[in-house]
PDB file of N, CA and C and ligand atoms in Angstrom:
ATOM      1  N   UNK A   1     -15.381   2.518   3.649  1.00 62.00           N
ATOM      2  CA  UNK A   1     -14.946   2.444   2.244  1.00 62.00           C
ATOM      3  C   UNK A   1     -15.010   1.003   1.749  1.00 62.00           C
ATOM      4  N   UNK A   2     -15.400   0.845   0.517  1.00 78.00           N
ATOM      5  CA  UNK A   2     -15.483  -0.511  -0.046  1.00 78.00           C
ATOM      6  C   UNK A   2     -14.096  -1.155  -0.067  1.00 78.00           C
ATOM      7  N   UNK A   3     -14.048  -2.465   0.125  1.00 90.00           N
ATOM      8  CA  UNK A   3     -12.728  -3.104   0.082  1.00 90.00           C
ATOM      9  C   UNK A   3     -12.218  -3.107  -1.360  1.00 90.00           C
ATOM     10  N   UNK A   4     -10.879  -3.053  -1.517  1.00 93.00           N
ATOM     11  CA  UNK A   4     -10.328  -2.963  -2.868  1.00 93.00           C
ATOM     12  C   UNK A   4     -10.627  -4.212  -3.696  1.00 93.00           C
ATOM     13  N   UNK A   5     -10.697  -4.030  -4.984  1.00 97.00           N
ATOM     14  CA  UNK A   5     -10.940  -5.165  -5.874  1.00 97.00           C
ATOM     15  C   UNK A   5      -9.728  -6.093  -5.826  1.00 97.00           C
ATOM     16  N   UNK A   6     -10.001  -7.394  -5.859  1.00 98.00           N
ATOM     17  CA  UNK A   6      -8.909  -8.377  -5.828  1.00 98.00           C
ATOM     18  C   UNK A   6      -8.732  -9.011  -7.197  1.00 98.00           C
ATOM     19  N   UNK A   7      -7.483  -9.133  -7.609  1.00 98.00           N
ATOM     20  CA  UNK A   7      -7.177  -9.746  -8.902  1.00 98.00           C
ATOM     21  C   UNK A   7      -6.300 -10.979  -8.710  1.00 98.00           C
ATOM     22  N   UNK A   8      -6.630 -12.057  -9.419  1.00 98.00           N
ATOM     23  CA  UNK A   8      -5.806 -13.264  -9.370  1.00 98.00           C
ATOM     24  C   UNK A   8      -4.572 -13.060 -10.252  1.00 98.00           C
ATOM     25  N   UNK A   9      -3.512 -13.829  -9.985  1.00 97.00           N
ATOM     26  CA  UNK A   9      -2.322 -13.768 -10.845  1.00 97.00           C
ATOM     27  C   UNK A   9      -2.666 -14.189 -12.268  1.00 97.00           C
ATOM     28  N   UNK A  10      -3.598 -15.112 -12.389  1.00 97.00           N
ATOM     29  CA  UNK A  10      -4.019 -15.560 -13.715  1.00 97.00           C
ATOM     30  C   UNK A  10      -4.519 -14.369 -14.534  1.00 97.00           C
ATOM     31  N   UNK A  11      -5.273 -13.488 -13.888  1.00 98.00           N
ATOM     32  CA  UNK A  11      -5.786 -12.292 -14.551  1.00 98.00           C
ATOM     33  C   UNK A  11      -4.662 -11.271 -14.771  1.00 98.00           C
ATOM     34  N   UNK A  12      -3.877 -11.034 -13.735  1.00 98.00           N
ATOM     35  CA  UNK A  12      -2.816 -10.020 -13.806  1.00 98.00           C
ATOM     36  C   UNK A  12      -1.855 -10.315 -14.963  1.00 98.00           C
ATOM     37  N   UNK A  13      -1.476 -11.574 -15.094  1.00 98.00           N
ATOM     38  CA  UNK A  13      -0.513 -11.973 -16.133  1.00 98.00           C
ATOM     39  C   UNK A  13      -0.967 -11.636 -17.552  1.00 98.00           C
ATOM     40  N   UNK A  14      -2.275 -11.519 -17.736  1.00 98.00           N
ATOM     41  CA  UNK A  14      -2.794 -11.219 -19.084  1.00 98.00           C
ATOM     42  C   UNK A  14      -2.487  -9.781 -19.502  1.00 98.00           C
ATOM     43  N   UNK A  15      -2.228  -8.923 -18.522  1.00 98.00           N
ATOM     44  CA  UNK A  15      -2.036  -7.494 -18.830  1.00 98.00           C
ATOM     45  C   UNK A  15      -0.543  -7.185 -18.911  1.00 98.00           C
ATOM     46  N   UNK A  16       0.073  -7.760 -19.937  1.00 98.00           N
ATOM     47  CA  UNK A  16       1.530  -7.728 -19.997  1.00 98.00           C
ATOM     48  C   UNK A  16       2.039  -7.159 -21.320  1.00 98.00           C
ATOM     49  N   UNK A  17       1.330  -6.162 -21.845  1.00 97.00           N
ATOM     50  CA  UNK A  17       1.810  -5.510 -23.066  1.00 97.00           C
ATOM     51  C   UNK A  17       1.518  -4.017 -22.976  1.00 97.00           C
ATOM     52  N   UNK A  18       1.976  -3.269 -23.991  1.00 96.00           N
ATOM     53  CA  UNK A  18       1.711  -1.824 -23.945  1.00 96.00           C
ATOM     54  C   UNK A  18       0.240  -1.512 -24.212  1.00 96.00           C
ATOM     55  N   UNK A  19      -0.517  -2.506 -24.670  1.00 97.00           N
ATOM     56  CA  UNK A  19      -1.962  -2.313 -24.881  1.00 97.00           C
ATOM     57  C   UNK A  19      -2.711  -2.333 -23.562  1.00 97.00           C
ATOM     58  N   UNK A  20      -2.225  -3.161 -22.648  1.00 98.00           N
ATOM     59  CA  UNK A  20      -2.787  -3.220 -21.302  1.00 98.00           C
ATOM     60  C   UNK A  20      -1.670  -3.630 -20.352  1.00 98.00           C
ATOM     61  N   UNK A  21      -1.245  -2.675 -19.547  1.00 98.00           N
ATOM     62  CA  UNK A  21      -0.033  -2.851 -18.750  1.00 98.00           C
ATOM     63  C   UNK A  21      -0.328  -2.700 -17.262  1.00 98.00           C
ATOM     64  N   UNK A  22      -0.325  -3.842 -16.562  1.00 98.00           N
ATOM     65  CA  UNK A  22      -0.512  -3.798 -15.115  1.00 98.00           C
ATOM     66  C   UNK A  22       0.806  -4.169 -14.451  1.00 98.00           C
ATOM     67  N   UNK A  23       1.127  -3.514 -13.352  1.00 98.00           N
ATOM     68  CA  UNK A  23       2.261  -3.988 -12.564  1.00 98.00           C
ATOM     69  C   UNK A  23       1.836  -4.105 -11.108  1.00 98.00           C
ATOM     70  N   UNK A  24       2.550  -4.994 -10.401  1.00 98.00           N
ATOM     71  CA  UNK A  24       2.243  -5.245  -9.000  1.00 98.00           C
ATOM     72  C   UNK A  24       3.414  -4.771  -8.147  1.00 98.00           C
ATOM     73  N   UNK A  25       3.137  -3.860  -7.230  1.00 98.00           N
ATOM     74  CA  UNK A  25       4.158  -3.396  -6.291  1.00 98.00           C
ATOM     75  C   UNK A  25       3.578  -3.517  -4.888  1.00 98.00           C
ATOM     76  N   UNK A  26       4.246  -4.268  -4.065  1.00 97.00           N
ATOM     77  CA  UNK A  26       3.802  -4.532  -2.685  1.00 97.00           C
ATOM     78  C   UNK A  26       2.335  -4.982  -2.630  1.00 97.00           C
ATOM     79  N   UNK A  27       2.068  -6.004  -3.440  1.00 98.00           N
ATOM     80  CA  UNK A  27       0.727  -6.625  -3.485  1.00 98.00           C
ATOM     81  C   UNK A  27      -0.396  -5.708  -3.953  1.00 98.00           C
ATOM     82  N   UNK A  28      -0.034  -4.554  -4.474  1.00 98.00           N
ATOM     83  CA  UNK A  28      -1.033  -3.645  -5.023  1.00 98.00           C
ATOM     84  C   UNK A  28      -0.926  -3.673  -6.546  1.00 98.00           C
ATOM     85  N   UNK A  29      -2.092  -3.663  -7.201  1.00 98.00           N
ATOM     86  CA  UNK A  29      -2.120  -3.765  -8.667  1.00 98.00           C
ATOM     87  C   UNK A  29      -2.338  -2.373  -9.259  1.00 98.00           C
ATOM     88  N   UNK A  30      -1.473  -1.996 -10.204  1.00 98.00           N
ATOM     89  CA  UNK A  30      -1.574  -0.699 -10.866  1.00 98.00           C
ATOM     90  C   UNK A  30      -1.736  -0.896 -12.369  1.00 98.00           C
ATOM     91  N   UNK A  31      -2.649  -0.143 -12.957  1.00 98.00           N
ATOM     92  CA  UNK A  31      -2.794  -0.154 -14.411  1.00 98.00           C
ATOM     93  C   UNK A  31      -2.046   1.074 -14.944  1.00 98.00           C
ATOM     94  N   UNK A  32      -0.831   0.838 -15.461  1.00 98.00           N
ATOM     95  CA  UNK A  32       0.022   1.944 -15.893  1.00 98.00           C
ATOM     96  C   UNK A  32       0.037   2.120 -17.418  1.00 98.00           C
ATOM     97  N   UNK A  33      -0.977   1.547 -18.078  1.00 98.00           N
ATOM     98  CA  UNK A  33      -1.043   1.630 -19.545  1.00 98.00           C
ATOM     99  C   UNK A  33      -0.881   3.072 -20.037  1.00 98.00           C
ATOM    100  N   UNK A  34      -1.623   3.984 -19.410  1.00 98.00           N
ATOM    101  CA  UNK A  34      -1.608   5.371 -19.880  1.00 98.00           C
ATOM    102  C   UNK A  34      -0.404   6.166 -19.379  1.00 98.00           C
ATOM    103  N   UNK A  35       0.277   5.614 -18.393  1.00 98.00           N
ATOM    104  CA  UNK A  35       1.426   6.355 -17.850  1.00 98.00           C
ATOM    105  C   UNK A  35       2.736   6.041 -18.573  1.00 98.00           C
ATOM    106  N   UNK A  36       2.844   4.829 -19.103  1.00 97.00           N
ATOM    107  CA  UNK A  36       4.151   4.372 -19.617  1.00 97.00           C
ATOM    108  C   UNK A  36       4.840   5.339 -20.567  1.00 97.00           C
ATOM    109  N   UNK A  37       4.060   5.951 -21.478  1.00 96.00           N
ATOM    110  CA  UNK A  37       4.649   6.853 -22.473  1.00 96.00           C
ATOM    111  C   UNK A  37       5.251   8.097 -21.820  1.00 96.00           C
ATOM    112  N   UNK A  38       4.769   8.423 -20.615  1.00 97.00           N
ATOM    113  CA  UNK A  38       5.259   9.627 -19.923  1.00 97.00           C
ATOM    114  C   UNK A  38       6.433   9.329 -19.009  1.00 97.00           C
ATOM    115  N   UNK A  39       6.750   8.038 -18.851  1.00 98.00           N
ATOM    116  CA  UNK A  39       7.763   7.674 -17.854  1.00 98.00           C
ATOM    117  C   UNK A  39       9.136   8.261 -18.194  1.00 98.00           C
ATOM    118  N   UNK A  40       9.773   8.966 -17.254  1.00 97.00           N
ATOM    119  CA  UNK A  40      11.107   9.514 -17.517  1.00 97.00           C
ATOM    120  C   UNK A  40      12.083   8.375 -17.848  1.00 97.00           C
ATOM    121  N   UNK A  41      12.854   8.557 -18.895  1.00 93.00           N
ATOM    122  CA  UNK A  41      13.782   7.490 -19.291  1.00 93.00           C
ATOM    123  C   UNK A  41      13.150   6.484 -20.234  1.00 93.00           C
ATOM    124  N   UNK A  42      11.835   6.601 -20.445  1.00 96.00           N
ATOM    125  CA  UNK A  42      11.166   5.773 -21.448  1.00 96.00           C
ATOM    126  C   UNK A  42      10.287   4.675 -20.888  1.00 96.00           C
ATOM    127  N   UNK A  43       9.360   4.188 -21.725  1.00 97.00           N
ATOM    128  CA  UNK A  43       8.413   3.148 -21.302  1.00 97.00           C
ATOM    129  C   UNK A  43       9.062   1.776 -21.107  1.00 97.00           C
ATOM    130  N   UNK A  44      10.212   1.548 -21.747  1.00 97.00           N
ATOM    131  CA  UNK A  44      10.843   0.209 -21.706  1.00 97.00           C
ATOM    132  C   UNK A  44      11.104  -0.249 -20.280  1.00 97.00           C
ATOM    133  N   UNK A  45      11.465   0.674 -19.426  1.00 97.00           N
ATOM    134  CA  UNK A  45      11.787   0.314 -18.045  1.00 97.00           C
ATOM    135  C   UNK A  45      10.602  -0.381 -17.391  1.00 97.00           C
ATOM    136  N   UNK A  46       9.418   0.143 -17.680  1.00 98.00           N
ATOM    137  CA  UNK A  46       8.213  -0.436 -17.082  1.00 98.00           C
ATOM    138  C   UNK A  46       7.785  -1.681 -17.850  1.00 98.00           C
ATOM    139  N   UNK A  47       7.926  -1.616 -19.161  1.00 97.00           N
ATOM    140  CA  UNK A  47       7.453  -2.710 -20.020  1.00 97.00           C
ATOM    141  C   UNK A  47       8.066  -4.066 -19.651  1.00 97.00           C
ATOM    142  N   UNK A  48       9.284  -4.059 -19.123  1.00 96.00           N
ATOM    143  CA  UNK A  48       9.914  -5.310 -18.683  1.00 96.00           C
ATOM    144  C   UNK A  48       9.133  -5.980 -17.554  1.00 96.00           C
ATOM    145  N   UNK A  49       8.308  -5.219 -16.865  1.00 98.00           N
ATOM    146  CA  UNK A  49       7.695  -5.712 -15.629  1.00 98.00           C
ATOM    147  C   UNK A  49       6.187  -5.839 -15.689  1.00 98.00           C
ATOM    148  N   UNK A  50       5.588  -5.571 -16.836  1.00 98.00           N
ATOM    149  CA  UNK A  50       4.130  -5.617 -16.887  1.00 98.00           C
ATOM    150  C   UNK A  50       3.617  -7.054 -16.753  1.00 98.00           C
ATOM    151  N   UNK A  51       2.534  -7.194 -16.023  1.00 98.00           N
ATOM    152  CA  UNK A  51       1.974  -8.518 -15.736  1.00 98.00           C
ATOM    153  C   UNK A  51       2.721  -9.250 -14.642  1.00 98.00           C
ATOM    154  N   UNK A  52       3.648  -8.533 -13.956  1.00 98.00           N
ATOM    155  CA  UNK A  52       4.512  -9.201 -12.969  1.00 98.00           C
ATOM    156  C   UNK A  52       4.611  -8.406 -11.667  1.00 98.00           C
ATOM    157  N   UNK A  53       5.266  -9.048 -10.699  1.00 98.00           N
ATOM    158  CA  UNK A  53       5.600  -8.387  -9.427  1.00 98.00           C
ATOM    159  C   UNK A  53       6.884  -7.594  -9.652  1.00 98.00           C
ATOM    160  N   UNK A  54       6.854  -6.304  -9.320  1.00 98.00           N
ATOM    161  CA  UNK A  54       7.979  -5.423  -9.656  1.00 98.00           C
ATOM    162  C   UNK A  54       8.514  -4.669  -8.437  1.00 98.00           C
ATOM    163  N   UNK A  55       8.386  -5.253  -7.244  1.00 98.00           N
ATOM    164  CA  UNK A  55       8.822  -4.553  -6.021  1.00 98.00           C
ATOM    165  C   UNK A  55      10.263  -4.069  -6.121  1.00 98.00           C
ATOM    166  N   UNK A  56      11.151  -5.017  -6.434  1.00 97.00           N
ATOM    167  CA  UNK A  56      12.575  -4.675  -6.432  1.00 97.00           C
ATOM    168  C   UNK A  56      12.921  -3.732  -7.582  1.00 97.00           C
ATOM    169  N   UNK A  57      12.336  -3.997  -8.752  1.00 97.00           N
ATOM    170  CA  UNK A  57      12.593  -3.142  -9.924  1.00 97.00           C
ATOM    171  C   UNK A  57      12.182  -1.700  -9.631  1.00 97.00           C
ATOM    172  N   UNK A  58      11.041  -1.541  -8.974  1.00 98.00           N
ATOM    173  CA  UNK A  58      10.568  -0.184  -8.665  1.00 98.00           C
ATOM    174  C   UNK A  58      11.471   0.466  -7.617  1.00 98.00           C
ATOM    175  N   UNK A  59      11.826  -0.295  -6.596  1.00 97.00           N
ATOM    176  CA  UNK A  59      12.639   0.267  -5.498  1.00 97.00           C
ATOM    177  C   UNK A  59      14.061   0.603  -5.928  1.00 97.00           C
ATOM    178  N   UNK A  60      14.559  -0.038  -6.973  1.00 97.00           N
ATOM    179  CA  UNK A  60      15.958   0.181  -7.380  1.00 97.00           C
ATOM    180  C   UNK A  60      16.058   0.853  -8.746  1.00 97.00           C
ATOM    181  N   UNK A  61      14.940   1.287  -9.301  1.00 97.00           N
ATOM    182  CA  UNK A  61      14.898   1.797 -10.677  1.00 97.00           C
ATOM    183  C   UNK A  61      15.585   0.813 -11.626  1.00 97.00           C
ATOM    184  N   UNK A  62      15.083  -0.407 -11.592  1.00 95.00           N
ATOM    185  CA  UNK A  62      15.564  -1.431 -12.516  1.00 95.00           C
ATOM    186  C   UNK A  62      17.017  -1.805 -12.303  1.00 95.00           C
ATOM    187  N   UNK A  63      17.438  -1.818 -11.018  1.00 94.00           N
ATOM    188  CA  UNK A  63      18.795  -2.250 -10.705  1.00 94.00           C
ATOM    189  C   UNK A  63      19.803  -1.119 -10.666  1.00 94.00           C
ATOM    190  N   UNK A  64      19.317   0.123 -10.840  1.00 93.00           N
ATOM    191  CA  UNK A  64      20.253   1.254 -10.772  1.00 93.00           C
ATOM    192  C   UNK A  64      20.588   1.621  -9.330  1.00 93.00           C
ATOM    193  N   UNK A  65      19.897   0.954  -8.390  1.00 93.00           N
ATOM    194  CA  UNK A  65      20.216   1.155  -6.982  1.00 93.00           C
ATOM    195  C   UNK A  65      19.712   2.457  -6.399  1.00 93.00           C
ATOM    196  N   UNK A  66      18.761   3.069  -7.087  1.00 96.00           N
ATOM    197  CA  UNK A  66      18.211   4.353  -6.626  1.00 96.00           C
ATOM    198  C   UNK A  66      16.727   4.190  -6.405  1.00 96.00           C
ATOM    199  N   UNK A  67      16.195   4.779  -5.353  1.00 96.00           N
ATOM    200  CA  UNK A  67      14.754   4.708  -5.142  1.00 96.00           C
ATOM    201  C   UNK A  67      14.020   5.741  -5.986  1.00 96.00           C
ATOM    202  N   UNK A  68      12.775   5.442  -6.334  1.00 98.00           N
ATOM    203  CA  UNK A  68      11.931   6.472  -6.933  1.00 98.00           C
ATOM    204  C   UNK A  68      11.627   7.549  -5.875  1.00 98.00           C
ATOM    205  N   UNK A  69      11.346   8.748  -6.333  1.00 98.00           N
ATOM    206  CA  UNK A  69      11.057   9.862  -5.429  1.00 98.00           C
ATOM    207  C   UNK A  69       9.650   9.749  -4.829  1.00 98.00           C
ATOM    208  N   UNK A  70       9.377  10.587  -3.840  1.00 98.00           N
ATOM    209  CA  UNK A  70       8.033  10.689  -3.267  1.00 98.00           C
ATOM    210  C   UNK A  70       7.056  11.136  -4.363  1.00 98.00           C
ATOM    211  N   UNK A  71       7.534  11.991  -5.236  1.00 98.00           N
ATOM    212  CA  UNK A  71       6.722  12.446  -6.377  1.00 98.00           C
ATOM    213  C   UNK A  71       6.280  11.253  -7.228  1.00 98.00           C
ATOM    214  N   UNK A  72       7.211  10.343  -7.496  1.00 98.00           N
ATOM    215  CA  UNK A  72       6.880   9.145  -8.291  1.00 98.00           C
ATOM    216  C   UNK A  72       5.826   8.297  -7.574  1.00 98.00           C
ATOM    217  N   UNK A  73       5.968   8.187  -6.249  1.00 98.00           N
ATOM    218  CA  UNK A  73       4.983   7.413  -5.466  1.00 98.00           C
ATOM    219  C   UNK A  73       3.594   8.043  -5.535  1.00 98.00           C
ATOM    220  N   UNK A  74       3.563   9.362  -5.562  1.00 98.00           N
ATOM    221  CA  UNK A  74       2.290  10.071  -5.679  1.00 98.00           C
ATOM    222  C   UNK A  74       1.618   9.776  -7.021  1.00 98.00           C
ATOM    223  N   UNK A  75       2.427   9.760  -8.069  1.00 98.00           N
ATOM    224  CA  UNK A  75       1.883   9.441  -9.398  1.00 98.00           C
ATOM    225  C   UNK A  75       1.352   8.011  -9.391  1.00 98.00           C
ATOM    226  N   UNK A  76       2.186   7.123  -8.858  1.00 98.00           N
ATOM    227  CA  UNK A  76       1.818   5.698  -8.831  1.00 98.00           C
ATOM    228  C   UNK A  76       0.440   5.483  -8.205  1.00 98.00           C
ATOM    229  N   UNK A  77       0.200   6.138  -7.094  1.00 98.00           N
ATOM    230  CA  UNK A  77      -1.077   6.002  -6.368  1.00 98.00           C
ATOM    231  C   UNK A  77      -2.301   6.184  -7.268  1.00 98.00           C
ATOM    232  N   UNK A  78      -2.161   7.093  -8.216  1.00 98.00           N
ATOM    233  CA  UNK A  78      -3.313   7.408  -9.079  1.00 98.00           C
ATOM    234  C   UNK A  78      -3.724   6.237  -9.961  1.00 98.00           C
ATOM    235  N   UNK A  79      -2.798   5.304 -10.142  1.00 98.00           N
ATOM    236  CA  UNK A  79      -3.058   4.203 -11.069  1.00 98.00           C
ATOM    237  C   UNK A  79      -3.472   2.907 -10.376  1.00 98.00           C
ATOM    238  N   UNK A  80      -3.690   2.978  -9.081  1.00 98.00           N
ATOM    239  CA  UNK A  80      -4.100   1.780  -8.340  1.00 98.00           C
ATOM    240  C   UNK A  80      -5.461   1.293  -8.822  1.00 98.00           C
ATOM    241  N   UNK A  81      -5.570  -0.010  -9.088  1.00 98.00           N
ATOM    242  CA  UNK A  81      -6.881  -0.567  -9.450  1.00 98.00           C
ATOM    243  C   UNK A  81      -7.345  -1.638  -8.461  1.00 98.00           C
ATOM    244  N   UNK A  82      -6.431  -2.103  -7.597  1.00 98.00           N
ATOM    245  CA  UNK A  82      -6.843  -3.120  -6.636  1.00 98.00           C
ATOM    246  C   UNK A  82      -5.646  -3.794  -5.985  1.00 98.00           C
ATOM    247  N   UNK A  83      -5.884  -4.971  -5.459  1.00 98.00           N
ATOM    248  CA  UNK A  83      -4.823  -5.717  -4.768  1.00 98.00           C
ATOM    249  C   UNK A  83      -4.775  -7.154  -5.319  1.00 98.00           C
ATOM    250  N   UNK A  84      -3.661  -7.830  -5.007  1.00 98.00           N
ATOM    251  CA  UNK A  84      -3.514  -9.218  -5.449  1.00 98.00           C
ATOM    252  C   UNK A  84      -4.381 -10.119  -4.570  1.00 98.00           C
ATOM    253  N   UNK A  85      -5.103 -11.005  -5.202  1.00 97.00           N
ATOM    254  CA  UNK A  85      -5.859 -12.024  -4.476  1.00 97.00           C
ATOM    255  C   UNK A  85      -4.860 -13.087  -4.041  1.00 97.00           C
ATOM    256  N   UNK A  86      -4.501 -13.043  -2.775  1.00 88.00           N
ATOM    257  CA  UNK A  86      -3.422 -13.920  -2.300  1.00 88.00           C
ATOM    258  C   UNK A  86      -3.800 -15.394  -2.321  1.00 88.00           C
ATOM    259  N   UNK A  87      -5.088 -15.670  -2.404  1.00 87.00           N
ATOM    260  CA  UNK A  87      -5.477 -17.078  -2.462  1.00 87.00           C
ATOM    261  C   UNK A  87      -5.367 -17.621  -3.893  1.00 87.00           C
ATOM    262  N   UNK A  88      -4.966 -16.747  -4.835  1.00 78.00           N
ATOM    263  CA  UNK A  88      -4.912 -17.189  -6.253  1.00 78.00           C
ATOM    264  C   UNK A  88      -3.577 -17.826  -6.583  1.00 78.00           C
TER     265      UNK A  88
HETATM  266  C1  HEM B 101       8.749  -1.059 -12.105  1.00 58.07           C
HETATM  267  C2  HEM B 101       9.408  -0.678 -13.152  1.00 58.07           C
HETATM  268  C3  HEM B 101      10.124   0.662 -13.220  1.00 58.07           C
HETATM  269  C4  HEM B 101      11.447   0.840 -13.467  1.00 58.07           C
HETATM  270  C5  HEM B 101      12.456  -0.262 -13.721  1.00 58.07           C
HETATM  271  C6  HEM B 101      11.703   2.279 -13.468  1.00 58.07           C
HETATM  272  C7  HEM B 101      12.931   2.879 -13.711  1.00 58.07           C
HETATM  273  C8  HEM B 101      13.187   4.222 -13.695  1.00 58.07           C
HETATM  274  C9  HEM B 101      14.451   4.845 -14.046  1.00 58.07           C
HETATM  275  C10 HEM B 101      15.702   4.106 -14.512  1.00 58.07           C
HETATM  276  C11 HEM B 101      14.298   6.169 -13.895  1.00 58.07           C
HETATM  277  C12 HEM B 101      15.358   7.251 -14.174  1.00 58.07           C
HETATM  278  C13 HEM B 101      15.152   7.749 -15.598  1.00 58.07           C
HETATM  279  C14 HEM B 101      16.075   8.867 -15.981  1.00 58.07           C
HETATM  280  O1  HEM B 101      16.423   9.670 -15.112  1.00 58.07           O
HETATM  281  O2  HEM B 101      16.417   8.936 -17.178  1.00 58.07           O
HETATM  282  C15 HEM B 101      12.944   6.419 -13.439  1.00 58.07           C
HETATM  283  C16 HEM B 101      12.422   7.659 -13.122  1.00 58.07           C
HETATM  284  C17 HEM B 101      11.126   7.899 -12.765  1.00 58.07           C
HETATM  285  N1  HEM B 101      10.113   6.967 -12.678  1.00 58.07           N
HETATM  286 FE1  HEM B 101      10.328   4.990 -12.928  1.00 58.07          FE
HETATM  287  N2  HEM B 101      10.546   2.944 -13.198  1.00 58.07           N
HETATM  288  C18 HEM B 101       9.542   1.991 -13.034  1.00 58.07           C
HETATM  289  C19 HEM B 101       8.220   2.249 -12.780  1.00 58.07           C
HETATM  290  C20 HEM B 101       7.675   3.491 -12.549  1.00 58.07           C
HETATM  291  C21 HEM B 101       6.271   3.749 -12.271  1.00 58.07           C
HETATM  292  C22 HEM B 101       5.197   2.655 -12.235  1.00 58.07           C
HETATM  293  C23 HEM B 101       6.131   5.094 -12.066  1.00 58.07           C
HETATM  294  C24 HEM B 101       4.901   5.898 -11.744  1.00 58.07           C
HETATM  295  C25 HEM B 101       3.667   5.519 -12.044  1.00 58.07           C
HETATM  296  C26 HEM B 101       7.447   5.698 -12.230  1.00 58.07           C
HETATM  297  C27 HEM B 101       7.735   7.045 -12.114  1.00 58.07           C
HETATM  298  C28 HEM B 101       8.967   7.624 -12.307  1.00 58.07           C
HETATM  299  C29 HEM B 101       9.246   9.042 -12.127  1.00 58.07           C
HETATM  300  C30 HEM B 101       8.265  10.123 -11.718  1.00 58.07           C
HETATM  301  C31 HEM B 101      10.610   9.213 -12.396  1.00 58.07           C
HETATM  302  C32 HEM B 101      11.425  10.531 -12.297  1.00 58.07           C
HETATM  303  C33 HEM B 101      12.406  10.459 -11.139  1.00 58.07           C
HETATM  304  C34 HEM B 101      11.703  10.304  -9.801  1.00 58.07           C
HETATM  305  O3  HEM B 101      10.774  11.095  -9.527  1.00 58.07           O
HETATM  306  O4  HEM B 101      12.072   9.390  -9.038  1.00 58.07           O
HETATM  307  N3  HEM B 101       8.358   4.699 -12.530  1.00 58.07           N
HETATM  308  N4  HEM B 101      12.281   5.208 -13.342  1.00 58.07           N
END
């Protein structure tokens, strides 16, 4: 399988609005632009984290101390576009 596309932080940071919304969870880059409107509880939860690393926010549902379900992880997988270029 081809190696995943790598994105620099410089590039990732540009995708920080509802027009183009990328989030990084565990060094993986997800384009959640099309998902945000469907997010339970509203898009705002995700919008706080676009263009950024959101490991803790995702794991705690924005500080609510609850993990996302396996179902949520399955959805997330569909939006993977690549990984963080760690040399960036
Ligand atoms: C990183 C920022 C995120 C935060 C702070 C966040 C926060 C939350 C919160 C507070 C809820 C509960 C809403 C309610 O019950 O009214 C929730 C539920 C949910 N979220 Fe997120 N979320 C984030 C990202 C995502 C992403 C990227 C996905 C999937 C692509 C996702 C999928 C879901 C799903 C499916 C639920 C329903 C409950 C569950 O299955 O765990 N969330 N989220």
